[in-house]
Coordinates of C-alpha atoms in Angstrom, one line a residue:
Chain A
M1 CA -21.2 28.0 -2.2
T2 CA -20.1 26.0 0.7
H3 CA -18.7 22.4 0.5
I4 CA -18.7 20.2 3.5
L5 CA -16.5 17.1 3.9
E6 CA -16.6 14.7 6.8
F7 CA -13.6 12.7 7.8
E8 CA -13.2 9.7 10.1
K9 CA -9.9 10.6 11.6
L10 CA -7.9 13.6 12.6
V11 CA -4.1 13.1 12.7
R12 CA -2.0 15.8 14.3
Y13 CA 1.4 16.5 12.9
D14 CA 4.2 18.8 13.7
S15 CA 3.9 21.7 11.3
G16 CA 7.3 22.9 12.4
K17 CA 8.9 19.9 10.8
S18 CA 9.8 19.5 7.1
G19 CA 6.9 17.9 5.2
I20 CA 3.7 16.3 6.4
S21 CA 4.5 12.9 7.7
I22 CA 2.5 10.0 9.1
N23 CA 3.5 6.6 10.5
V24 CA 2.9 3.8 8.1
Q25 CA 3.4 0.1 8.5
V26 CA 4.2 -2.1 5.6
R27 CA 3.4 -5.8 5.8
S28 CA 4.2 -8.9 3.8
G29 CA 3.1 -12.2 5.1
Q30 CA 4.0 -12.2 8.8
D31 CA 6.7 -9.6 8.5
S32 CA 6.1 -5.9 9.1
T33 CA 8.0 -2.7 9.7
T34 CA 6.9 0.7 10.7
F35 CA 8.4 4.1 9.7
E36 CA 7.5 7.7 9.0
A37 CA 6.6 8.6 5.4
K38 CA 5.9 12.0 3.9
I39 CA 2.7 12.7 2.0
D40 CA 3.8 13.8 -1.5
T41 CA 1.0 14.5 -4.0
G42 CA 3.7 15.1 -6.6
S43 CA 5.1 11.6 -6.4
T44 CA 3.5 9.2 -8.9
Y45 CA 3.8 6.2 -6.6
C46 CA 4.7 5.4 -3.0
I47 CA 8.5 5.1 -2.8
F48 CA 10.3 3.7 0.2
E49 CA 13.9 3.0 1.3
R50 CA 15.3 -0.3 0.3
I51 CA 15.8 -1.4 3.9
H52 CA 12.1 -1.4 4.6
G53 CA 11.6 -4.0 1.8
E54 CA 14.5 -6.0 3.0
K55 CA 13.0 -6.1 6.5
L56 CA 10.0 -7.7 5.0
G57 CA 12.2 -10.4 3.5
I58 CA 11.5 -9.2 0.0
E59 CA 14.0 -9.7 -2.8
I60 CA 14.0 -6.1 -4.0
E61 CA 15.3 -6.8 -7.5
S62 CA 12.7 -9.4 -8.2
G63 CA 10.0 -6.7 -8.5
L64 CA 8.8 -4.7 -11.5
R65 CA 11.7 -2.4 -12.4
E66 CA 10.9 1.3 -13.1
S67 CA 13.0 4.4 -13.6
I68 CA 11.8 7.2 -11.2
S69 CA 12.5 10.8 -12.2
T70 CA 13.3 13.6 -9.9
A71 CA 14.3 17.3 -10.4
S72 CA 18.0 16.3 -10.2
G73 CA 18.1 13.0 -12.1
S74 CA 16.6 9.6 -11.9
F75 CA 16.9 6.3 -9.9
W76 CA 15.8 2.7 -10.2
A77 CA 13.1 1.3 -8.0
F78 CA 11.2 -2.0 -7.9
A79 CA 7.5 -2.4 -7.4
H80 CA 6.1 -5.0 -5.0
Q81 CA 2.7 -5.7 -3.6
I82 CA 2.5 -5.2 0.1
T83 CA -0.1 -4.4 2.7
L84 CA 0.0 -0.7 3.7
V85 CA -1.3 0.1 7.2
F86 CA -1.8 3.5 8.7
E87 CA -4.3 4.9 11.3
D88 CA -6.2 1.6 11.5
Y89 CA -6.7 1.6 7.7
E90 CA -5.1 -1.2 5.7
F91 CA -5.1 -2.2 2.0
D92 CA -3.0 -4.0 -0.5
S93 CA -1.0 -1.6 -2.7
T94 CA 1.9 -1.4 -5.0
V95 CA 4.9 0.4 -3.5
Y96 CA 8.4 0.9 -4.9
F97 CA 11.6 0.1 -3.0
A98 CA 14.6 2.1 -4.2
Q99 CA 17.5 0.0 -5.5
D100 CA 20.1 2.2 -4.0
E101 CA 20.6 1.5 -0.3
N102 CA 21.7 5.1 0.2
F103 CA 18.3 6.4 -0.9
N104 CA 16.8 7.7 2.3
R105 CA 13.3 9.0 1.6
N106 CA 9.9 7.5 2.2
V107 CA 6.9 9.1 0.4
L108 CA 3.3 8.3 0.1
G109 CA 2.4 9.2 -3.5
R110 CA -0.6 9.6 -5.7
H111 CA -1.1 6.0 -7.0
G112 CA -1.2 3.5 -4.3
W113 CA -2.1 5.8 -1.4
L114 CA -3.7 9.1 -2.3
D115 CA -6.1 7.5 -4.8
R116 CA -7.5 5.3 -1.9
V117 CA -8.0 8.0 0.7
I118 CA -9.7 11.3 1.2
I119 CA -7.6 13.9 2.9
G120 CA -7.9 17.4 4.2
I121 CA -5.0 19.4 5.3
N122 CA -4.9 22.3 7.7
D123 CA -1.2 23.1 7.7
Y124 CA -1.7 26.2 9.8
D125 CA -2.8 24.1 12.8
G126 CA -0.9 20.9 11.9
K127 CA -4.0 18.9 11.2
L128 CA -4.5 16.1 8.7
Y129 CA -8.0 14.8 8.2
L130 CA -8.3 11.4 6.8
S131 CA -10.9 8.9 5.5
R132 CA -10.7 5.7 3.6
Y133 CA -12.3 5.9 0.2
E134 CA -15.1 3.3 0.0
S135 CA -16.9 3.1 -3.4
Chain B
M1 CA -6.0 -3.3 15.0
Q2 CA -4.7 -3.5 18.6
A3 CA -8.3 -3.5 19.9
V4 CA -9.2 -6.4 17.7
L5 CA -6.0 -8.3 18.8
D6 CA -6.8 -7.6 22.5
E7 CA -10.4 -8.9 21.9
I8 CA -9.2 -12.1 20.3
I9 CA -6.6 -12.7 23.1
E10 CA -9.4 -12.1 25.7
K11 CA -11.6 -14.6 24.0
T12 CA -8.9 -17.3 24.0
R13 CA -8.9 -17.2 27.8
S14 CA -12.0 -19.3 27.9
L15 CA -10.6 -22.0 25.6
T16 CA -9.8 -25.5 26.9
N17 CA -6.2 -26.7 26.4
E18 CA -7.2 -28.8 23.5
E19 CA -9.0 -25.9 21.8
R20 CA -6.0 -23.6 22.4
D21 CA -3.7 -26.2 20.9
E22 CA -6.0 -26.4 17.9
L23 CA -6.0 -22.6 17.6
I24 CA -2.2 -22.5 17.7
R25 CA -2.0 -25.3 15.0
R26 CA -4.4 -23.4 12.7
L27 CA -2.6 -20.1 13.2
Q28 CA 0.8 -21.7 12.4
K29 CA -0.7 -23.2 9.3
Q30 CA -2.1 -19.9 8.3
A31 CA 1.3 -18.2 8.9
E32 CA 3.0 -20.9 6.7
T33 CA 0.5 -20.4 3.9
S34 CA 0.9 -16.6 4.2
K35 CA 4.6 -16.9 4.1
S36 CA 4.6 -19.0 1.0
N37 CA 2.2 -16.5 -0.7
G38 CA 3.3 -13.5 1.1
G39 CA 5.2 -11.8 -1.6
K40 CA 8.8 -12.5 -0.6
N41 CA 9.2 -12.9 -4.3
P42 CA 6.8 -10.9 -6.5
S43 CA 3.2 -11.6 -6.0
P44 CA 1.2 -13.0 -8.9
N45 CA -0.1 -9.5 -9.5
I46 CA 3.3 -8.0 -9.9
E47 CA 4.3 -10.9 -12.2
W48 CA 1.3 -10.1 -14.3
L49 CA 2.3 -6.4 -14.4
K50 CA 5.8 -7.4 -15.6
E51 CA 4.4 -9.3 -18.4
H52 CA 1.5 -7.0 -19.5
R53 CA 2.2 -3.5 -18.4
D54 CA 2.9 -2.2 -21.9
E55 CA -0.5 -3.4 -23.1
Y56 CA -2.4 -1.3 -20.5
A57 CA -0.2 1.8 -20.2
G58 CA -2.1 4.8 -19.1
N59 CA -4.8 2.7 -17.4
Y60 CA -5.7 1.4 -14.0
V61 CA -5.9 -2.4 -13.9
A62 CA -7.8 -4.4 -11.4
L63 CA -6.1 -7.7 -10.7
K64 CA -6.9 -10.8 -8.6
D65 CA -4.4 -13.6 -8.0
G66 CA -2.4 -12.7 -11.1
E67 CA -5.4 -12.4 -13.4
L68 CA -6.8 -9.3 -15.1
I69 CA -10.4 -8.5 -13.8
A70 CA -11.0 -5.0 -15.2
V71 CA -9.4 -2.0 -16.8
G72 CA -10.3 1.7 -16.3
K73 CA -9.1 5.2 -17.0
T74 CA -9.5 6.0 -13.4
I75 CA -9.2 4.0 -10.2
K76 CA -13.0 4.4 -9.7
E77 CA -13.8 3.0 -13.1
A78 CA -11.5 0.0 -12.7
D79 CA -12.7 -0.7 -9.2
L80 CA -16.4 -0.5 -10.1
R81 CA -16.0 -2.7 -13.1
A82 CA -14.2 -5.3 -10.9
K83 CA -17.0 -5.1 -8.4
E84 CA -19.6 -5.6 -11.3
K85 CA -17.7 -8.8 -12.0
G86 CA -18.1 -9.8 -8.4
V87 CA -14.5 -9.0 -7.3
K88 CA -14.7 -6.8 -4.3
N89 CA -11.1 -6.3 -3.2
A90 CA -9.2 -6.3 -6.5
F91 CA -5.6 -5.2 -6.5
L92 CA -5.7 -1.8 -8.2
H93 CA -2.6 -0.5 -9.9
Y94 CA -2.0 2.5 -12.2
I95 CA 0.3 1.9 -15.2
V96 CA 1.9 5.1 -16.4
A97 CA 1.3 6.0 -20.0
E98 CA 4.2 5.6 -22.5
D99 CA 4.8 9.3 -22.7
E100 CA 4.4 9.8 -18.9
E101 CA 7.3 10.0 -16.5
I102 CA 7.2 8.3 -13.2
W103 CA 7.9 11.3 -10.9
G104 CA 9.5 10.8 -7.5
G105 CA 8.1 14.1 -6.2
W106 CA 10.1 16.5 -4.0

């Protein structure tokens, strides 16, 4: 049985690099900042470096505090509502900014990103297919 | 987004000085409003989550301006229930279950 999916966008990425990354912009009010984030289906939420939240003028510690587990321990992060923009798509979402300023990863996780898009990955050719989920 | 911006800029070229001043005034007002509500401190939805997260653990919640609109086991369920109540762009958030770890991936 064949299954056919149609996507609105094709994003090319460097399959020679570590991880599958796309450019994202986070926005709060009139402030915004753009950076590269890795798609991580194993991450419960979208988690970003503290500096990105600070660039938006957000008081990081005023958000919802949660402990995030990793294979080697855990760290604290704070949830905030921001607008997430990528490839001409934008939606309000919850993202977590790490408390530790030395935390240097940015991941697009399952809740807040993956549950709002439809993706197809052809890693062999470095192609990411993307559509916004519209119910 | 850039195309929309270019289109708007192009359209402003035909405005009179008075109309342009009015546009600037309105945009500044919009920016001020956005700043005051723009989430520098937690948004009303995040404040709601701080207060009620434990009551809805393991569910998706659909929120609007700090009020609960709908609940669902999946994002689709919560979204559709919010839409049934006339709220199209509800803020959707998954609250992890009590026995569920928030995993950072990698």
